[in-house]
């Protein structure tokens, strides 16, 4: 892997400028573009400035991680709740942590504190939820998580399907991901026990000169400098040089994707492209 210093030095070498040159300010222009580019690479959504199309990728092996979590069984509301409610009543809260996140009719609700039969200091209630509504376990994904790719059951033998819950039986074990207020929540339906989730995570930003960029092998130098320098030069008198650098960087990026990316499952692509609404369960 390549360090921040190696990458920055190469960017300014390609630009033909000193790192103190005000026209290509390092902290104001270069570093923000560098971190945005690495994030786009990890998400598999780099915009090709020449063709106007996105260079997409499947599951990147070098940012793939697996985490094991405990899933609590679904429950039912003992009493109705609305936006004025401060507690959630259940038959028992024994298996729940002292604070956490739940999903009721697609509504993500947080609580902080509990008694034997109630969850306290709830927040985020949207609308009215009648007694008897199902209460599902929700796992708040850390902010560095880009995407959930797979979830396995506690035996590690069965993959739980990712579904649009409006179109699937309520009685099949499955999960879905809901985004709300910039956060992502993994919601389990009709499943309890331990589960293993396969995710991709953002690469940590480079702060010190010896921090590494996170891209494998020498791809940090092959991809980032030509794409950053090319983008900075494309709208200047050195437009042709900028295009050549961009082509060089895009070719290296596609080469890395072909070597390190696992294709996304077709069914997952179809379902993920839908606009999900969770208020119709």
mmCIF file of C-alpha atoms in Angstrom:
data_model
loop_
_atom_site.group_PDB
_atom_site.id
_atom_site.type_symbol
_atom_site.label_atom_id
_atom_site.label_comp_id
_atom_site.label_asym_id
_atom_site.label_seq_id
_atom_site.Cartn_x
_atom_site.Cartn_y
_atom_site.Cartn_z
ATOM 1 C CA UNK A 1 0.000 0.000 0.000
ATOM 2 C CA UNK A 2 1.097 3.562 -0.675
ATOM 3 C CA UNK A 3 1.466 6.341 1.880
ATOM 4 C CA UNK A 4 -0.079 9.795 1.842
ATOM 5 C CA UNK A 5 3.348 11.359 1.200
ATOM 6 C CA UNK A 6 4.022 9.113 -1.802
ATOM 7 C CA UNK A 7 0.643 9.918 -3.322
ATOM 8 C CA UNK A 8 0.840 13.679 -2.716
ATOM 9 C CA UNK A 9 4.380 13.831 -4.116
ATOM 10 C CA UNK A 10 3.231 12.011 -7.263
ATOM 11 C CA UNK A 11 0.196 14.278 -7.709
ATOM 12 C CA UNK A 12 2.339 17.409 -7.715
ATOM 13 C CA UNK A 13 4.927 15.747 -9.952
ATOM 14 C CA UNK A 14 2.183 15.083 -12.523
ATOM 15 C CA UNK A 15 0.881 18.631 -12.116
ATOM 16 C CA UNK A 16 4.386 19.989 -12.632
ATOM 17 C CA UNK A 17 3.938 22.249 -9.638
ATOM 18 C CA UNK A 18 5.441 22.776 -6.212
ATOM 19 C CA UNK A 19 3.294 21.629 -3.294
ATOM 20 C CA UNK A 20 3.175 25.203 -2.019
ATOM 21 C CA UNK A 21 1.760 26.492 -5.304
ATOM 22 C CA UNK A 22 -1.442 28.462 -4.533
ATOM 23 C CA UNK A 23 -3.090 27.465 -7.831
ATOM 24 C CA UNK A 24 -3.338 23.849 -6.647
ATOM 25 C CA UNK A 25 -3.730 24.393 -2.913
ATOM 26 C CA UNK A 26 -2.965 21.151 -1.086
ATOM 27 C CA UNK A 27 -5.334 21.502 1.860
ATOM 28 C CA UNK A 28 -8.061 23.398 0.018
ATOM 29 C CA UNK A 29 -8.197 21.432 -3.260
ATOM 30 C CA UNK A 30 -6.016 18.351 -3.418
ATOM 31 C CA UNK A 31 -6.737 16.648 -0.081
ATOM 32 C CA UNK A 32 -10.559 17.047 -0.279
ATOM 33 C CA UNK A 33 -10.515 15.592 -3.808
ATOM 34 C CA UNK A 34 -8.237 12.775 -2.660
ATOM 35 C CA UNK A 35 -10.516 11.683 0.200
ATOM 36 C CA UNK A 36 -13.650 12.044 -1.949
ATOM 37 C CA UNK A 37 -12.045 9.898 -4.655
ATOM 38 C CA UNK A 38 -11.084 7.107 -2.243
ATOM 39 C CA UNK A 39 -14.642 7.100 -0.880
ATOM 40 C CA UNK A 40 -16.079 6.886 -4.418
ATOM 41 C CA UNK A 41 -13.665 4.050 -5.271
ATOM 42 C CA UNK A 42 -14.795 2.076 -2.207
ATOM 43 C CA UNK A 43 -18.445 2.640 -3.122
ATOM 44 C CA UNK A 44 -17.780 1.531 -6.691
ATOM 45 C CA UNK A 45 -19.156 4.780 -8.094
ATOM 46 C CA UNK A 46 -16.358 6.767 -9.688
ATOM 47 C CA UNK A 47 -17.608 9.257 -12.280
ATOM 48 C CA UNK A 48 -15.702 9.167 -15.571
ATOM 49 C CA UNK A 49 -15.268 12.862 -16.417
ATOM 50 C CA UNK A 50 -14.569 12.075 -20.078
ATOM 51 C CA UNK A 51 -17.522 9.802 -20.910
ATOM 52 C CA UNK A 52 -19.923 11.052 -18.241
ATOM 53 C CA UNK A 53 -20.572 7.479 -17.090
ATOM 54 C CA UNK A 54 -19.862 5.834 -13.748
ATOM 55 C CA UNK A 55 -17.193 3.170 -13.333
ATOM 56 C CA UNK A 56 -18.960 0.670 -11.096
ATOM 57 C CA UNK A 57 -17.698 -2.220 -9.044
ATOM 58 C CA UNK A 58 -18.992 -5.232 -7.189
ATOM 59 C CA UNK A 59 -17.955 -6.295 -3.689
ATOM 60 C CA UNK A 60 -14.385 -5.125 -3.049
ATOM 61 C CA UNK A 61 -12.510 -7.858 -1.219
ATOM 62 C CA UNK A 62 -10.018 -5.524 0.469
ATOM 63 C CA UNK A 63 -12.714 -3.564 2.342
ATOM 64 C CA UNK A 64 -14.951 -6.562 3.063
ATOM 65 C CA UNK A 65 -15.440 -7.504 6.701
ATOM 66 C CA UNK A 66 -17.605 -9.930 8.617
ATOM 67 C CA UNK A 67 -19.234 -9.216 11.958
ATOM 68 C CA UNK A 68 -21.188 -11.502 14.259
ATOM 69 C CA UNK A 69 -24.208 -10.064 16.056
ATOM 70 C CA UNK A 70 -26.990 -11.354 18.287
ATOM 71 C CA UNK A 71 -30.513 -10.934 16.953
ATOM 72 C CA UNK A 72 -33.447 -10.661 19.362
ATOM 73 C CA UNK A 73 -36.746 -12.301 18.409
ATOM 74 C CA UNK A 74 -39.625 -10.088 17.270
ATOM 75 C CA UNK A 75 -42.150 -9.017 19.915
ATOM 76 C CA UNK A 76 -45.532 -7.275 19.978
ATOM 77 C CA UNK A 77 -46.627 -3.996 21.513
ATOM 78 C CA UNK A 78 -48.679 -4.441 24.676
ATOM 79 C CA UNK A 79 -50.087 -0.918 24.398
ATOM 80 C CA UNK A 80 -50.461 1.561 21.550
ATOM 81 C CA UNK A 81 -47.911 4.365 21.179
ATOM 82 C CA UNK A 82 -47.838 7.701 19.377
ATOM 83 C CA UNK A 83 -45.588 10.745 19.076
ATOM 84 C CA UNK A 84 -46.421 11.824 22.635
ATOM 85 C CA UNK A 85 -45.452 8.476 24.185
ATOM 86 C CA UNK A 86 -42.408 8.219 26.423
ATOM 87 C CA UNK A 87 -42.369 4.435 26.912
ATOM 88 C CA UNK A 88 -42.936 1.213 24.960
ATOM 89 C CA UNK A 89 -44.750 -1.617 26.766
ATOM 90 C CA UNK A 90 -43.793 -5.224 25.984
ATOM 91 C CA UNK A 91 -44.491 -8.557 27.652
ATOM 92 C CA UNK A 92 -40.817 -8.717 28.662
ATOM 93 C CA UNK A 93 -37.627 -6.755 28.043
ATOM 94 C CA UNK A 94 -35.310 -9.376 29.506
ATOM 95 C CA UNK A 95 -33.393 -10.047 26.274
ATOM 96 C CA UNK A 96 -32.997 -6.389 25.339
ATOM 97 C CA UNK A 97 -30.039 -4.189 26.216
ATOM 98 C CA UNK A 98 -30.446 -1.151 28.447
ATOM 99 C CA UNK A 99 -30.451 1.050 25.343
ATOM 100 C CA UNK A 100 -30.937 0.314 21.685
ATOM 101 C CA UNK A 101 -32.966 0.629 18.494
ATOM 102 C CA UNK A 102 -36.185 -1.084 17.383
ATOM 103 C CA UNK A 103 -38.385 -0.954 14.290
ATOM 104 C CA UNK A 104 -42.184 -0.787 14.441
ATOM 105 C CA UNK A 105 -44.040 -0.570 11.117
ATOM 106 C CA UNK A 106 -40.795 0.607 9.572
ATOM 107 C CA UNK A 107 -40.440 3.387 12.138
ATOM 108 C CA UNK A 108 -36.963 3.431 13.717
ATOM 109 C CA UNK A 109 -37.349 4.119 17.447
ATOM 110 C CA UNK A 110 -34.598 4.561 20.020
ATOM 111 C CA UNK A 111 -34.889 3.893 23.721
ATOM 112 C CA UNK A 112 -32.616 4.584 26.680
ATOM 113 C CA UNK A 113 -33.414 2.603 29.809
ATOM 114 C CA UNK A 114 -35.839 -0.192 30.658
ATOM 115 C CA UNK A 115 -37.892 -1.918 33.326
ATOM 116 C CA UNK A 116 -39.070 -5.542 33.240
ATOM 117 C CA UNK A 117 -41.884 -4.699 30.810
ATOM 118 C CA UNK A 118 -41.156 -1.213 29.455
ATOM 119 C CA UNK A 119 -38.580 0.597 27.334
ATOM 120 C CA UNK A 120 -37.966 4.123 28.589
ATOM 121 C CA UNK A 121 -37.117 7.545 27.169
ATOM 122 C CA UNK A 122 -38.146 6.597 23.638
ATOM 123 C CA UNK A 123 -37.563 8.946 20.703
ATOM 124 C CA UNK A 124 -38.274 8.954 16.982
ATOM 125 C CA UNK A 125 -41.896 7.766 17.075
ATOM 126 C CA UNK A 126 -43.593 8.729 13.828
ATOM 127 C CA UNK A 127 -47.384 8.506 13.852
ATOM 128 C CA UNK A 128 -49.502 5.973 15.731
ATOM 129 C CA UNK A 129 -48.750 2.281 16.305
ATOM 130 C CA UNK A 130 -51.558 0.091 17.613
ATOM 131 C CA UNK A 131 -51.275 -2.545 20.328
ATOM 132 C CA UNK A 132 -50.271 -5.877 18.812
ATOM 133 C CA UNK A 133 -47.944 -4.301 16.225
ATOM 134 C CA UNK A 134 -44.786 -6.312 15.667
ATOM 135 C CA UNK A 135 -41.577 -4.949 17.161
ATOM 136 C CA UNK A 136 -38.466 -5.984 15.235
ATOM 137 C CA UNK A 137 -34.841 -5.985 16.252
ATOM 138 C CA UNK A 138 -32.827 -3.245 14.502
ATOM 139 C CA UNK A 139 -29.044 -3.059 14.421
ATOM 140 C CA UNK A 140 -27.573 0.441 14.013
ATOM 141 C CA UNK A 141 -24.738 0.137 11.520
ATOM 142 C CA UNK A 142 -21.541 2.065 12.316
ATOM 143 C CA UNK A 143 -21.094 5.195 10.157
ATOM 144 C CA UNK A 144 -18.100 3.687 8.341
ATOM 145 C CA UNK A 145 -20.260 0.910 6.836
ATOM 146 C CA UNK A 146 -20.880 1.426 3.123
ATOM 147 C CA UNK A 147 -23.134 -1.528 2.366
ATOM 148 C CA UNK A 148 -24.420 -4.828 3.747
ATOM 149 C CA UNK A 149 -23.931 -7.617 1.218
ATOM 150 C CA UNK A 150 -24.973 -10.828 2.958
ATOM 151 C CA UNK A 151 -26.358 -12.124 6.241
ATOM 152 C CA UNK A 152 -25.969 -15.732 7.399
ATOM 153 C CA UNK A 153 -27.891 -17.585 10.072
ATOM 154 C CA UNK A 154 -26.320 -18.870 13.286
ATOM 155 C CA UNK A 155 -25.267 -22.142 11.653
ATOM 156 C CA UNK A 156 -23.521 -20.315 8.834
ATOM 157 C CA UNK A 157 -25.343 -22.520 6.346
ATOM 158 C CA UNK A 158 -28.251 -20.385 5.183
ATOM 159 C CA UNK A 159 -28.224 -16.906 3.708
ATOM 160 C CA UNK A 160 -31.129 -14.769 4.871
ATOM 161 C CA UNK A 161 -32.608 -12.996 1.839
ATOM 162 C CA UNK A 162 -32.531 -9.239 1.497
ATOM 163 C CA UNK A 163 -36.050 -8.181 0.551
ATOM 164 C CA UNK A 164 -38.442 -5.364 -0.123
ATOM 165 C CA UNK A 165 -40.802 -6.270 2.699
ATOM 166 C CA UNK A 166 -43.912 -5.084 0.848
ATOM 167 C CA UNK A 167 -43.524 -7.955 -1.608
ATOM 168 C CA UNK A 168 -42.523 -10.874 0.619
ATOM 169 C CA UNK A 169 -44.281 -13.093 3.131
ATOM 170 C CA UNK A 170 -44.073 -11.794 6.679
ATOM 171 C CA UNK A 171 -43.307 -15.298 7.864
ATOM 172 C CA UNK A 172 -40.046 -15.869 5.983
ATOM 173 C CA UNK A 173 -36.847 -14.982 7.861
ATOM 174 C CA UNK A 174 -35.203 -12.063 6.139
ATOM 175 C CA UNK A 175 -33.645 -8.675 6.675
ATOM 176 C CA UNK A 176 -33.657 -5.238 5.123
ATOM 177 C CA UNK A 177 -31.658 -2.032 5.440
ATOM 178 C CA UNK A 178 -33.305 1.301 6.123
ATOM 179 C CA UNK A 179 -31.576 4.669 5.894
ATOM 180 C CA UNK A 180 -32.777 7.479 8.119
ATOM 181 C CA UNK A 181 -31.189 10.806 9.013
ATOM 182 C CA UNK A 182 -27.919 9.769 7.406
ATOM 183 C CA UNK A 183 -27.748 6.497 9.361
ATOM 184 C CA UNK A 184 -28.347 2.902 8.271
ATOM 185 C CA UNK A 185 -30.239 0.268 10.243
ATOM 186 C CA UNK A 186 -30.267 -3.476 9.670
ATOM 187 C CA UNK A 187 -33.746 -4.831 10.484
ATOM 188 C CA UNK A 188 -34.402 -8.534 11.088
ATOM 189 C CA UNK A 189 -37.836 -10.100 10.631
ATOM 190 C CA UNK A 190 -38.860 -13.453 12.128
ATOM 191 C CA UNK A 191 -35.339 -14.425 13.036
ATOM 192 C CA UNK A 192 -33.497 -14.770 16.320
ATOM 193 C CA UNK A 193 -30.096 -16.041 17.362
ATOM 194 C CA UNK A 194 -26.622 -15.139 16.220
ATOM 195 C CA UNK A 195 -26.031 -13.917 12.689
ATOM 196 C CA UNK A 196 -22.988 -13.041 10.609
ATOM 197 C CA UNK A 197 -23.141 -9.980 8.385
ATOM 198 C CA UNK A 198 -20.849 -9.320 5.425
ATOM 199 C CA UNK A 199 -20.202 -5.610 4.936
ATOM 200 C CA UNK A 200 -17.886 -3.170 3.231
ATOM 201 C CA UNK A 201 -16.441 -0.255 5.194
ATOM 202 C CA UNK A 202 -14.956 3.098 4.294
ATOM 203 C CA UNK A 203 -11.183 3.413 4.304
ATOM 204 C CA UNK A 204 -9.910 5.640 7.104
ATOM 205 C CA UNK A 205 -8.805 9.080 5.848
ATOM 206 C CA UNK A 206 -5.079 9.727 5.673
ATOM 207 C CA UNK A 207 -3.939 12.301 8.218
ATOM 208 C CA UNK A 208 -0.188 11.763 8.701
ATOM 209 C CA UNK A 209 2.387 11.495 5.925
ATOM 210 C CA UNK A 210 3.012 7.819 6.714
ATOM 211 C CA UNK A 211 -0.697 6.845 6.739
ATOM 212 C CA UNK A 212 -1.523 4.371 3.957
ATOM 213 C CA UNK A 213 -4.378 4.934 1.506
ATOM 214 C CA UNK A 214 -5.928 1.470 1.897
ATOM 215 C CA UNK A 215 -5.921 0.505 -1.784
ATOM 216 C CA UNK A 216 -4.043 -2.777 -2.358
ATOM 217 C CA UNK A 217 -0.585 -3.218 -3.870
ATOM 218 C CA UNK A 218 0.558 -0.124 -5.780
ATOM 219 C CA UNK A 219 -2.912 0.940 -6.888
ATOM 220 C CA UNK A 220 -2.790 3.982 -4.629
ATOM 221 C CA UNK A 221 -0.080 5.433 -6.892
ATOM 222 C CA UNK A 222 -1.499 4.018 -10.119
ATOM 223 C CA UNK A 223 -5.016 5.394 -9.627
ATOM 224 C CA UNK A 224 -5.152 8.405 -7.311
ATOM 225 C CA UNK A 225 -2.418 10.766 -8.635
ATOM 226 C CA UNK A 226 -3.429 10.597 -12.330
ATOM 227 C CA UNK A 227 -7.133 11.011 -11.497
ATOM 228 C CA UNK A 228 -6.563 13.946 -9.132
ATOM 229 C CA UNK A 229 -4.041 15.676 -11.402
ATOM 230 C CA UNK A 230 -6.163 14.957 -14.475
ATOM 231 C CA UNK A 231 -9.270 16.470 -12.888
ATOM 232 C CA UNK A 232 -7.341 19.583 -11.868
ATOM 233 C CA UNK A 233 -5.860 20.033 -15.358
ATOM 234 C CA UNK A 234 -8.878 19.137 -17.501
ATOM 235 C CA UNK A 235 -10.292 22.681 -17.436
ATOM 236 C CA UNK A 236 -6.966 24.460 -17.917
ATOM 237 C CA UNK A 237 -4.752 25.136 -20.910
ATOM 238 C CA UNK A 238 -3.293 21.654 -20.303
ATOM 239 C CA UNK A 239 -6.601 19.950 -21.097
ATOM 240 C CA UNK A 240 -5.005 17.275 -23.294
ATOM 241 C CA UNK A 241 -2.567 16.288 -20.568
ATOM 242 C CA UNK A 242 -5.476 16.176 -18.131
ATOM 243 C CA UNK A 243 -7.410 13.786 -20.399
ATOM 244 C CA UNK A 244 -4.400 11.518 -20.808
ATOM 245 C CA UNK A 245 -3.925 11.347 -17.047
ATOM 246 C CA UNK A 246 -7.616 10.604 -16.488
ATOM 247 C CA UNK A 247 -7.540 7.765 -19.025
ATOM 248 C CA UNK A 248 -4.449 6.353 -17.316
ATOM 249 C CA UNK A 249 -6.158 6.491 -13.918
ATOM 250 C CA UNK A 250 -9.462 5.021 -15.145
ATOM 251 C CA UNK A 251 -7.628 2.121 -16.802
ATOM 252 C CA UNK A 252 -5.784 1.384 -13.558
ATOM 253 C CA UNK A 253 -9.053 1.602 -11.605
ATOM 254 C CA UNK A 254 -10.810 -0.853 -13.911
ATOM 255 C CA UNK A 255 -7.810 -3.159 -13.643
ATOM 256 C CA UNK A 256 -8.034 -3.083 -9.838
ATOM 257 C CA UNK A 257 -11.797 -3.667 -9.904
ATOM 258 C CA UNK A 258 -11.406 -6.663 -12.224
ATOM 259 C CA UNK A 259 -8.843 -8.203 -9.887
ATOM 260 C CA UNK A 260 -10.285 -7.419 -6.445
ATOM 261 C CA UNK A 261 -14.054 -7.110 -6.948
ATOM 262 C CA UNK A 262 -16.584 -9.929 -6.625
ATOM 263 C CA UNK A 263 -19.631 -9.324 -8.860
ATOM 264 C CA UNK A 264 -22.773 -8.308 -6.982
ATOM 265 C CA UNK A 265 -25.577 -10.864 -7.084
ATOM 266 C CA UNK A 266 -28.124 -9.957 -9.822
ATOM 267 C CA UNK A 267 -31.126 -10.332 -7.491
ATOM 268 C CA UNK A 268 -29.498 -7.984 -5.017
ATOM 269 C CA UNK A 269 -28.988 -5.328 -7.667
ATOM 270 C CA UNK A 270 -32.656 -5.501 -8.684
ATOM 271 C CA UNK A 271 -34.024 -5.201 -5.173
ATOM 272 C CA UNK A 272 -31.591 -2.528 -4.069
ATOM 273 C CA UNK A 273 -32.630 -0.326 -6.984
ATOM 274 C CA UNK A 274 -36.209 -0.088 -5.732
ATOM 275 C CA UNK A 275 -37.472 2.782 -3.646
ATOM 276 C CA UNK A 276 -38.361 1.224 -0.311
ATOM 277 C CA UNK A 277 -41.249 2.375 1.845
ATOM 278 C CA UNK A 278 -41.618 0.855 5.269
ATOM 279 C CA UNK A 279 -44.949 2.267 6.387
ATOM 280 C CA UNK A 280 -46.994 -0.421 4.629
ATOM 281 C CA UNK A 281 -46.053 -3.507 6.647
#
